[in-house]
PDB file of C-alpha atoms in Angstrom:
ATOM      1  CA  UNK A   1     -42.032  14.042   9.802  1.00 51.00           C
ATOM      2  CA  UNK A   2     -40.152  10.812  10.988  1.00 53.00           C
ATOM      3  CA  UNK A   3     -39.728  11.357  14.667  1.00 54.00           C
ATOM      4  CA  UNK A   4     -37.726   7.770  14.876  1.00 62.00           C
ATOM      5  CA  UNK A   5     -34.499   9.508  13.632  1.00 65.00           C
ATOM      6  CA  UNK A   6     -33.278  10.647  17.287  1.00 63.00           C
ATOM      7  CA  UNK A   7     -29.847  11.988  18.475  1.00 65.00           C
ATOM      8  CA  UNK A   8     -28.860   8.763  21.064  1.00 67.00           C
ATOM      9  CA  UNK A   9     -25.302  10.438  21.282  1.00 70.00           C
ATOM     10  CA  UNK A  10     -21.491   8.531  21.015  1.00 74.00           C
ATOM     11  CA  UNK A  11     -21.799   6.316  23.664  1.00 78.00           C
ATOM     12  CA  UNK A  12     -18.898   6.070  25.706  1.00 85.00           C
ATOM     13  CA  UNK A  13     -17.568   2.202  24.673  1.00 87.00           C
ATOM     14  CA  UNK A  14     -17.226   4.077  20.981  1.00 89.00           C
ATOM     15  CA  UNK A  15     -15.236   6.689  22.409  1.00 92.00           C
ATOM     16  CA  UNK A  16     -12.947   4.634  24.510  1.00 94.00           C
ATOM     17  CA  UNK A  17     -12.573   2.327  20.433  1.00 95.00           C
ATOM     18  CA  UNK A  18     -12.176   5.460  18.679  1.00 96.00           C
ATOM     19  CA  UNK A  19      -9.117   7.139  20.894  1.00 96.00           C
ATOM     20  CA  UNK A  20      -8.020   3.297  21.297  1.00 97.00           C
ATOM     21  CA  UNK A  21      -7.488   3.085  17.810  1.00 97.00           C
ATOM     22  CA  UNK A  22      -6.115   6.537  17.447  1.00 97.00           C
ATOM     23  CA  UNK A  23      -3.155   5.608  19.422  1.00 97.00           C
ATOM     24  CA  UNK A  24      -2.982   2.432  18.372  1.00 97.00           C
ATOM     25  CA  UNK A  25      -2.387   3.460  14.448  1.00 97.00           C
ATOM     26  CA  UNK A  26      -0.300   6.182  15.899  1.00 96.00           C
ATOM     27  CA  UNK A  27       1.921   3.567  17.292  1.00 96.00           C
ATOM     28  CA  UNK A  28       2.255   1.861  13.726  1.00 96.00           C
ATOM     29  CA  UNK A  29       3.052   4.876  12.247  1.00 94.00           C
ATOM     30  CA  UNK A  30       5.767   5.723  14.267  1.00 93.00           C
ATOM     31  CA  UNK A  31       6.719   3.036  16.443  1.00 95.00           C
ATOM     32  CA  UNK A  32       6.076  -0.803  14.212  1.00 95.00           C
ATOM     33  CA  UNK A  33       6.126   0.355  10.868  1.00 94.00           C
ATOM     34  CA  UNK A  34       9.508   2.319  11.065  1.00 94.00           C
ATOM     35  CA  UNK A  35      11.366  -0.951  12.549  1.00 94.00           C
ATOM     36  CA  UNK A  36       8.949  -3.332  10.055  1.00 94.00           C
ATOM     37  CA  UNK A  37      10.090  -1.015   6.808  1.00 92.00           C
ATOM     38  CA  UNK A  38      13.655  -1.377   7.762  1.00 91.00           C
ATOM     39  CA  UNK A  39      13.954  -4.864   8.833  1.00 90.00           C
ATOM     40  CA  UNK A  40      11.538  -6.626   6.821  1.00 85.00           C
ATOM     41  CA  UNK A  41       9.690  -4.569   4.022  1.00 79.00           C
ATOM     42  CA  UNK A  42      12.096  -4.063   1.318  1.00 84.00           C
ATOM     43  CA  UNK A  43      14.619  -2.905   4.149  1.00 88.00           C
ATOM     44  CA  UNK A  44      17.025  -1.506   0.913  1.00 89.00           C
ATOM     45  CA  UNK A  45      14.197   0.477  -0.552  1.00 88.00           C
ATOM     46  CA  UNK A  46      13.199   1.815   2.669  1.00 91.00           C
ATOM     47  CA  UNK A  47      16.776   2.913   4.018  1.00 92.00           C
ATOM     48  CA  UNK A  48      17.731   4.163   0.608  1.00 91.00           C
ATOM     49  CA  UNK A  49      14.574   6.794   1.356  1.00 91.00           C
ATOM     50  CA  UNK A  50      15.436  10.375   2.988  1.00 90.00           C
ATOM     51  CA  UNK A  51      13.440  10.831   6.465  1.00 88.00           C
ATOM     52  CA  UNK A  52      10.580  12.539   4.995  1.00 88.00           C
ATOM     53  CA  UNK A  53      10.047  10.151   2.369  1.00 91.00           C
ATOM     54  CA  UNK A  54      10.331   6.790   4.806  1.00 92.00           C
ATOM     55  CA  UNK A  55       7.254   9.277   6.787  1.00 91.00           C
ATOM     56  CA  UNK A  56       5.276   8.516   3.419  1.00 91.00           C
ATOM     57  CA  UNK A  57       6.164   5.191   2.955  1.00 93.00           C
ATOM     58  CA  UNK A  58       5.232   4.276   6.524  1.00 93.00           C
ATOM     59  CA  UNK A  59       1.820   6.505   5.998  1.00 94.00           C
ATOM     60  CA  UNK A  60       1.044   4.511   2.668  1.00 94.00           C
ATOM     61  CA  UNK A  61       1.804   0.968   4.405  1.00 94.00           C
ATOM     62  CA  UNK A  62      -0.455   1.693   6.702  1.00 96.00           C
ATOM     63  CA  UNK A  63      -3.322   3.175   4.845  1.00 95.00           C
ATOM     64  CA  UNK A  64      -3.252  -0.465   2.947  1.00 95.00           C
ATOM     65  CA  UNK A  65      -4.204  -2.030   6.326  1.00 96.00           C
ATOM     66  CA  UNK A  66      -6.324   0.037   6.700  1.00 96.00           C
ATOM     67  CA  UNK A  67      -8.180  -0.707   3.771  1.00 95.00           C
ATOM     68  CA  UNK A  68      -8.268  -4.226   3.936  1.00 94.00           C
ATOM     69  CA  UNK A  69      -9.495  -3.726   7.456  1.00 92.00           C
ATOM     70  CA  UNK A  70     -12.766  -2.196   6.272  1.00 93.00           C
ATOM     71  CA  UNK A  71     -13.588  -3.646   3.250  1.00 93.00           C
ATOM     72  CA  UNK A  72     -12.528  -7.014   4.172  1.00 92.00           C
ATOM     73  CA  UNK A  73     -15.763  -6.658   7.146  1.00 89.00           C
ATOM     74  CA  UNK A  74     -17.844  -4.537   4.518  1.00 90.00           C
ATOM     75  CA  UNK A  75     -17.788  -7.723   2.206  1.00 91.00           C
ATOM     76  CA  UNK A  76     -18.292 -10.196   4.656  1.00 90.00           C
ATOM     77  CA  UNK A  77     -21.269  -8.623   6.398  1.00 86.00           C
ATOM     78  CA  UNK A  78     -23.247  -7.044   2.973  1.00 86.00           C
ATOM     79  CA  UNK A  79     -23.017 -10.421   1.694  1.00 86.00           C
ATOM     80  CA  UNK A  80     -23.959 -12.922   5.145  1.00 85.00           C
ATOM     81  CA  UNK A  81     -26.230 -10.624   7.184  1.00 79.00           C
ATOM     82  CA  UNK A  82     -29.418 -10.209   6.543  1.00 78.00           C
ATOM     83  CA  UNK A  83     -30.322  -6.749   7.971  1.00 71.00           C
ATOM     84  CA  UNK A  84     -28.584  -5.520   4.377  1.00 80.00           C
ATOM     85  CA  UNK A  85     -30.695  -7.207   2.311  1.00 80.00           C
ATOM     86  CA  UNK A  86     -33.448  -4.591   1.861  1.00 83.00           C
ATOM     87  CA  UNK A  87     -30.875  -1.515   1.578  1.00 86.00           C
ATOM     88  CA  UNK A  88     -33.052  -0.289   4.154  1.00 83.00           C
ATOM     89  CA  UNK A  89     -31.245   3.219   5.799  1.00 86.00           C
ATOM     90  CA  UNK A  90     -33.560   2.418   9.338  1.00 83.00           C
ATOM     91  CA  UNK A  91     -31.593   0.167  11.333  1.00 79.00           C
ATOM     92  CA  UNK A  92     -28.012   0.277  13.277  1.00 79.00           C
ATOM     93  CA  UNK A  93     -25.187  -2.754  13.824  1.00 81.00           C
ATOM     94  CA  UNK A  94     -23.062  -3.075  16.426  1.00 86.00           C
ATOM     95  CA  UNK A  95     -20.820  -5.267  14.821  1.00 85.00           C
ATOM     96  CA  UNK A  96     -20.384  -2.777  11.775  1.00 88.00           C
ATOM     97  CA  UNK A  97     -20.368   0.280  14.296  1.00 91.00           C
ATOM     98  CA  UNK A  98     -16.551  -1.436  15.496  1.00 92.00           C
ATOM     99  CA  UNK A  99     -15.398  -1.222  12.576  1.00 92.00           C
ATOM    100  CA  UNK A 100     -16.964   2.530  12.249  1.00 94.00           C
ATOM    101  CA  UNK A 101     -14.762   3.708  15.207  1.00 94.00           C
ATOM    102  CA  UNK A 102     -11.664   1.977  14.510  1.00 95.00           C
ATOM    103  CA  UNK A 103     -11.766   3.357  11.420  1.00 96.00           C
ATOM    104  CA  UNK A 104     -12.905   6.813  12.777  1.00 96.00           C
ATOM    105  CA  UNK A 105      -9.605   6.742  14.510  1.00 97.00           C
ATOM    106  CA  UNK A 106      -7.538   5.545  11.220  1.00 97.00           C
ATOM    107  CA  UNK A 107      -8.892   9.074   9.802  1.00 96.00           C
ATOM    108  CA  UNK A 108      -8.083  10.730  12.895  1.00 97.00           C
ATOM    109  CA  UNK A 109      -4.573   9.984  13.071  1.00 96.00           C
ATOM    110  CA  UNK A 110      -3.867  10.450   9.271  1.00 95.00           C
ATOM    111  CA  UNK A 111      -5.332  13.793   9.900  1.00 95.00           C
ATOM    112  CA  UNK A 112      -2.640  14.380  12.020  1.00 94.00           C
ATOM    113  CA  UNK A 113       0.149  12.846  10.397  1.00 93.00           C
ATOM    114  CA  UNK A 114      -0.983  15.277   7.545  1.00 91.00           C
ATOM    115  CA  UNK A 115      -0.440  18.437   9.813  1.00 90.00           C
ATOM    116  CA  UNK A 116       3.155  16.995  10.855  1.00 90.00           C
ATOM    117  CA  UNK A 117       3.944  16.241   7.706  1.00 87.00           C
ATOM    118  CA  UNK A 118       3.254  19.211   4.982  1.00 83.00           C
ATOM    119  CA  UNK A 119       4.353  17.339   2.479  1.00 79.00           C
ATOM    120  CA  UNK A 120       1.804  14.258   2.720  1.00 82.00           C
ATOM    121  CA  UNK A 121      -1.419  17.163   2.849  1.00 83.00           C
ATOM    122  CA  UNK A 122      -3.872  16.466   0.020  1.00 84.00           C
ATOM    123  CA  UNK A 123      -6.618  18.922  -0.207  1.00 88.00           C
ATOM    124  CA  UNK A 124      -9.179  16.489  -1.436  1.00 84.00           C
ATOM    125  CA  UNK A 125      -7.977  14.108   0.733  1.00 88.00           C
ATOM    126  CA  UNK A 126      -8.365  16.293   3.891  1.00 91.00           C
ATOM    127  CA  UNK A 127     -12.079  16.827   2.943  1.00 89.00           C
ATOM    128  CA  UNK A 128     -12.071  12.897   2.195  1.00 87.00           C
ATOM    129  CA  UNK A 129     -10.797  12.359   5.670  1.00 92.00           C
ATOM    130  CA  UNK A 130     -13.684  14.666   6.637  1.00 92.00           C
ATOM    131  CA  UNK A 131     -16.377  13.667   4.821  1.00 89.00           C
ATOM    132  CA  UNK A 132     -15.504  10.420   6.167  1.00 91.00           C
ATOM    133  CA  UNK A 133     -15.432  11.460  10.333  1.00 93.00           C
ATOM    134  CA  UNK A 134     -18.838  13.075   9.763  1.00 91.00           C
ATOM    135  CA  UNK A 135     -20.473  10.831   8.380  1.00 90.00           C
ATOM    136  CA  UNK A 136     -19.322   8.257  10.902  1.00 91.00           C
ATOM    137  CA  UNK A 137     -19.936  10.011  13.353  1.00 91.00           C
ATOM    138  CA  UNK A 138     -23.563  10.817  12.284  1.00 88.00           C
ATOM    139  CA  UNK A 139     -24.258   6.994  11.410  1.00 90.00           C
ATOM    140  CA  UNK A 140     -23.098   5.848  15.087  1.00 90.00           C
ATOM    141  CA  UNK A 141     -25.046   8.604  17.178  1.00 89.00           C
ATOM    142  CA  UNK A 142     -27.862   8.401  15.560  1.00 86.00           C
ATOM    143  CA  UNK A 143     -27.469   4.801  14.550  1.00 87.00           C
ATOM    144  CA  UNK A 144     -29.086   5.037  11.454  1.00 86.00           C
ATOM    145  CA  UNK A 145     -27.999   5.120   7.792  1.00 88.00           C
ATOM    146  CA  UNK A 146     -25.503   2.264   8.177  1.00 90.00           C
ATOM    147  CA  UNK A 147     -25.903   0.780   4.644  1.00 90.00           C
ATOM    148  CA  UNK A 148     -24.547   4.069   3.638  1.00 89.00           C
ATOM    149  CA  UNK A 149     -21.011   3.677   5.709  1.00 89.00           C
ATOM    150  CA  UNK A 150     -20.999  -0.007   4.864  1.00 91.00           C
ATOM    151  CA  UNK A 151     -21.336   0.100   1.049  1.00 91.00           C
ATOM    152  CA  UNK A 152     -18.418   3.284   1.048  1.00 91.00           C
ATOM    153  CA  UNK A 153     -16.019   0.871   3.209  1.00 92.00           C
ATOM    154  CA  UNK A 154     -15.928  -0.857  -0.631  1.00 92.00           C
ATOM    155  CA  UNK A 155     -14.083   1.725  -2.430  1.00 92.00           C
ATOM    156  CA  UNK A 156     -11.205   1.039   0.251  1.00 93.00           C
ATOM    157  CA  UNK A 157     -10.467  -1.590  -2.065  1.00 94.00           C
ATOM    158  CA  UNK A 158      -8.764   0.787  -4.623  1.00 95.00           C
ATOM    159  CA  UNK A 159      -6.442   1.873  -1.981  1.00 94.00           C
ATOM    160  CA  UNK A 160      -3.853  -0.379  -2.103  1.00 95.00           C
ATOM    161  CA  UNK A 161      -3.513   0.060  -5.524  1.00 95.00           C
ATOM    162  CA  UNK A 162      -3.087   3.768  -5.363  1.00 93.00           C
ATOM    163  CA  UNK A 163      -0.560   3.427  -2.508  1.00 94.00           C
ATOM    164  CA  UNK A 164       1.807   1.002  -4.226  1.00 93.00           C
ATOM    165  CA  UNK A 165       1.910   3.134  -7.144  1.00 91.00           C
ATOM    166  CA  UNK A 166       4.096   5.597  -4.909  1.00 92.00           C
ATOM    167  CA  UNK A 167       5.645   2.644  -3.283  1.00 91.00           C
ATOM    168  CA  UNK A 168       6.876   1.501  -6.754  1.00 90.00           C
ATOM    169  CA  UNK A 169       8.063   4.976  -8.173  1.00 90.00           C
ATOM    170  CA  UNK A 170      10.138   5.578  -4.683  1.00 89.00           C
ATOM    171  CA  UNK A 171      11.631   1.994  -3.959  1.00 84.00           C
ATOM    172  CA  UNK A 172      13.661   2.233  -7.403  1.00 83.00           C
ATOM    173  CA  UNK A 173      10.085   0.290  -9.553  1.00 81.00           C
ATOM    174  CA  UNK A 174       8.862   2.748 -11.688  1.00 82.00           C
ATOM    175  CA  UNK A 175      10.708   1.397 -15.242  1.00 81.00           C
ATOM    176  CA  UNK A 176       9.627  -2.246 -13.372  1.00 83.00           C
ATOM    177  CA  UNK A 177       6.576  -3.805 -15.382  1.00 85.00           C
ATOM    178  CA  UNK A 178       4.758  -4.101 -12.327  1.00 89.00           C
ATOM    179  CA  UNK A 179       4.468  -0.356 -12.220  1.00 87.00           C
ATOM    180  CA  UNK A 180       1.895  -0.279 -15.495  1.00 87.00           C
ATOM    181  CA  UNK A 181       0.045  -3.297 -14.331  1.00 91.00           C
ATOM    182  CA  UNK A 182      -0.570  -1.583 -11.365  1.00 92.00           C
ATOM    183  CA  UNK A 183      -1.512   1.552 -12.741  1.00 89.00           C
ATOM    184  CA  UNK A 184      -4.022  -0.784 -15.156  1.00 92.00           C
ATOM    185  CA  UNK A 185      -5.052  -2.221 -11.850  1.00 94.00           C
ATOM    186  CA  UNK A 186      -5.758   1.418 -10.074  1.00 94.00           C
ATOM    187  CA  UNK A 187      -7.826   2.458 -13.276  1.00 95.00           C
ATOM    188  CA  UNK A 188      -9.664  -0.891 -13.267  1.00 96.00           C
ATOM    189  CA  UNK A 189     -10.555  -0.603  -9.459  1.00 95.00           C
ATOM    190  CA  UNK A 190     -11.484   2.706  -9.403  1.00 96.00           C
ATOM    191  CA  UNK A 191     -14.201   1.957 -12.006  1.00 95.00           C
ATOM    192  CA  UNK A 192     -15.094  -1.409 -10.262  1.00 95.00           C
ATOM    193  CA  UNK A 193     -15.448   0.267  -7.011  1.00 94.00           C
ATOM    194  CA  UNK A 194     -15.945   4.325  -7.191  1.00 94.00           C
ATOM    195  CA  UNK A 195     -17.434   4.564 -10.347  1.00 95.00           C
ATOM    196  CA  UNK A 196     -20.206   2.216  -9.683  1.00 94.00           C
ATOM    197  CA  UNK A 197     -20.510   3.007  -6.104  1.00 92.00           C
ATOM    198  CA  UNK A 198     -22.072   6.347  -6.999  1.00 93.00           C
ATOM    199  CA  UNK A 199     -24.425   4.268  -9.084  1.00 94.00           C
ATOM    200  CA  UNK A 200     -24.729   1.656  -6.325  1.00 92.00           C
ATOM    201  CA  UNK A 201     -25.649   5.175  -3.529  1.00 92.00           C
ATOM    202  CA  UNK A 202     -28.093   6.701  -6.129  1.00 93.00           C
ATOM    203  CA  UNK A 203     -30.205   3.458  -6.023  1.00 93.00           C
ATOM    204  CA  UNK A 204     -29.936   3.391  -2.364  1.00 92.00           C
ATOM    205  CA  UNK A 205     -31.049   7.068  -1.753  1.00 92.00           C
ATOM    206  CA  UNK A 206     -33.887   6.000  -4.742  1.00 93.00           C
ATOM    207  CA  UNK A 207     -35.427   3.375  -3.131  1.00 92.00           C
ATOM    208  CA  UNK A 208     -34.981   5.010   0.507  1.00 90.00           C
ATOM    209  CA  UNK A 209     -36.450   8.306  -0.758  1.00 90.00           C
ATOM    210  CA  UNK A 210     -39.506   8.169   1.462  1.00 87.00           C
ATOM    211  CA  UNK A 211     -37.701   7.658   4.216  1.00 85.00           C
ATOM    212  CA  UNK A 212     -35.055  10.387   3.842  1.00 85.00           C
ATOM    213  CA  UNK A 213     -37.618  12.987   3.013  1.00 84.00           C
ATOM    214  CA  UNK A 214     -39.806  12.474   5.625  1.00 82.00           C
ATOM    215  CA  UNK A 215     -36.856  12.515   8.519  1.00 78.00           C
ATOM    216  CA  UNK A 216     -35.146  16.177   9.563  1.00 79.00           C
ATOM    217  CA  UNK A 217     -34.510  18.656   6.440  1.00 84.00           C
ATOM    218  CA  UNK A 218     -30.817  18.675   7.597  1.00 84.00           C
ATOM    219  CA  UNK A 219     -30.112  15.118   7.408  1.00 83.00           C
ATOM    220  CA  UNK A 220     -31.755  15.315   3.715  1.00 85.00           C
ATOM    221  CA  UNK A 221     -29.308  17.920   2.560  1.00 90.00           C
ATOM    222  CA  UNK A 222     -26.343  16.888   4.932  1.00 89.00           C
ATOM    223  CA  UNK A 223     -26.655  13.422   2.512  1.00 90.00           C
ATOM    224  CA  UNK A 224     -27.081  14.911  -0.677  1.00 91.00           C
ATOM    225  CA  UNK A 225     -24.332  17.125   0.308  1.00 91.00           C
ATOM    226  CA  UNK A 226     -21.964  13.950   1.239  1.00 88.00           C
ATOM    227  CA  UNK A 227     -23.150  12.313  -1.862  1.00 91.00           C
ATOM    228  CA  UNK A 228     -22.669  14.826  -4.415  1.00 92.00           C
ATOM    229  CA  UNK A 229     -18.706  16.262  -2.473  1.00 89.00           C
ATOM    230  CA  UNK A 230     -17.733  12.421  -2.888  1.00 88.00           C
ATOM    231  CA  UNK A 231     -18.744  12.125  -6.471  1.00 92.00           C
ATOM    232  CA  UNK A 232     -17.071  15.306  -7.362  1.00 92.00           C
ATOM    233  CA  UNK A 233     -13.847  14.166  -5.994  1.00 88.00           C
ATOM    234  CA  UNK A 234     -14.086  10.187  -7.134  1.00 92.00           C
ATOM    235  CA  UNK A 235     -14.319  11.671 -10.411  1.00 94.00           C
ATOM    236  CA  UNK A 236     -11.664  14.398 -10.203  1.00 92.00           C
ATOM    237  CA  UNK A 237      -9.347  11.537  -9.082  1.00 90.00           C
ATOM    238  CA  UNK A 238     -10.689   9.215 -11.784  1.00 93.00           C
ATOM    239  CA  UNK A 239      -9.571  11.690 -14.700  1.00 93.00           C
ATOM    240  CA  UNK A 240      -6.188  12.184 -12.471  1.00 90.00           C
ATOM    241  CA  UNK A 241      -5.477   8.604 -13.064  1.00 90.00           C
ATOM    242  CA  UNK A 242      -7.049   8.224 -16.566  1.00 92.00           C
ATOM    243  CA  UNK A 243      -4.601  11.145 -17.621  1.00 90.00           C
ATOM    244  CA  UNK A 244      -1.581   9.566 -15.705  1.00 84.00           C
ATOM    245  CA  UNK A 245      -2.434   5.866 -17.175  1.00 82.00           C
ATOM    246  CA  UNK A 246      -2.234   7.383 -20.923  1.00 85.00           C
ATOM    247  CA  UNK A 247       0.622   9.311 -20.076  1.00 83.00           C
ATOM    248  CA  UNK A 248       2.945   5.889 -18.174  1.00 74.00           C
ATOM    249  CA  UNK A 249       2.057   4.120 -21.482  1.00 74.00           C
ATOM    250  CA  UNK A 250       2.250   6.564 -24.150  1.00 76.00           C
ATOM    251  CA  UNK A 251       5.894   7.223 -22.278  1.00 68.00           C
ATOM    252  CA  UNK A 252       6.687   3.214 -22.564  1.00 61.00           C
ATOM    253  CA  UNK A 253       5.667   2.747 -26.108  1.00 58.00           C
ATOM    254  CA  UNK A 254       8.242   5.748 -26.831  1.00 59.00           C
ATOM    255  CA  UNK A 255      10.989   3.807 -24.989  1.00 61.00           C
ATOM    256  CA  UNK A 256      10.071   0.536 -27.037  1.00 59.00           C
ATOM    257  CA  UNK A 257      10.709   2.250 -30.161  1.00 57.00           C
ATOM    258  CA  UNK A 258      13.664   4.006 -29.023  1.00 61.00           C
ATOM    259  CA  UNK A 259      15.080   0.667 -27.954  1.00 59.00           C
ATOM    260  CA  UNK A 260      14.220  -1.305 -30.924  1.00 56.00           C
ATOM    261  CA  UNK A 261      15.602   1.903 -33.457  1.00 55.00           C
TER     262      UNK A 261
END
């Protein structure tokens, strides 16, 4: 068995990031973003919204930062440093662990925001969100399995897509052309980045096979567990959005006609 996959524990500098960046996105969420949205984000959109609803939009606005927080790193560092060449699952980064915990407290706080607000809870998103925690949390303490949490920061990139589609449909867009090229855009993205990334985490697990099954039984399951509860729910959402695609244009091409009768 590999001995060299050892419990170090969360040190307390990733502790001190983590709650840091708990508060800090709770401050966007309820402190910038409220004064941003009505000021300088589509201000009419925004105040035309009901209190719950400017809630979502504020959650949404920030979830695309979010997202181009991690996989704007995730690109940069897969593609310039060398430790990720190999796909090797036996090595730890400190620069990549920052963005781990500031992340970690992203999930955190939309956790929370989810409680508050009934109306934003998403089942599989919840067990996204803690999926997610677990396995950051796992990655940093044992500091191990990073090329794991780095190549998953890429599917952030569908995220902005998925958030502008409510965006759109509340601020007054939805009969707006820009609200099927984004849908086009969500599909496209979510086969560009979720689709092939359990592809992309099947070849990873393949070539690090050895290594995996010679570490702790639990750590074998606890990834084949993570592996398999993501795919399920990438491709429960992809059908979601496949159905909702065909649906937005079937609905358009019915409104042509109508128009041109």
């Amino acid at each position: 068995e590999n001995d060299n996959i050892v419990h170090l524990g969360f040190p307390t500098i990733n502790i001190a990031v983590v709650v840091g960046s708990f508060f800090g996105w709770l401050m966007m969420q309820f402190i910038i973003m409220p004064r941003v949205s009505s000021s300088l984000l589509f201000p009419k959109s925004y105040l035309a919204l009901s209190k719950k609803k400017r809630v979502i939009w504020n959650n949404y606005v920030i979830s695309t930062i979010h997202s181009v927080f991690t996989a704007g790193p995730a690109i940069y560092l897969l593609l310039t440093d060398a430790a990720y060449d190999d796909w090797n699952m036996d090595f730890g980064d400190y620069k990549t662990s920052i963005v781990y915990n500031i992340s970690s407290g992203y999930f955190i706080c939309d956790t929370l925001v989810m409680a508050l607000y009934p109306e934003i809870f998403n089942i599989p998103i919840f067990f996204h969100h803690v999926f997610v925690l677990t396995a950051q949390y796992s990655v940093v303490s044992y500091w191990k399995w990073f090329i794991i949490g780095t190549s998953s920061m890429l599917t952030e990139l569908t995220t902005p897509f998925i958030n502008n589609r409510w965006l759109l449909a509340n601020g007054g867009g939805k009969d707006h052309w820009l609200y099927i090229v984004n849908g086009v855009c969500i599909w496209l993205s979510w086969v560009a980045f979720r689709i092939s990334y359990i592809f992309l985490m099947g070849y990873i697990y393949y070539i690090n096979w050895d290594y995996l099954v010679s570490g702790p039984t639990f750590f074998l399951y606890y990834w084949i567990f993570i592996y398999f509860s993501i795919t399920g729910l990438n491709l429960l959402w992809f059908k979601k959005i496949t159905m909702g695609l065909l649906s937005a244009m079937s609905g358009k091409k019915k409104e042509n006609k109508k128009k041109s009768q």
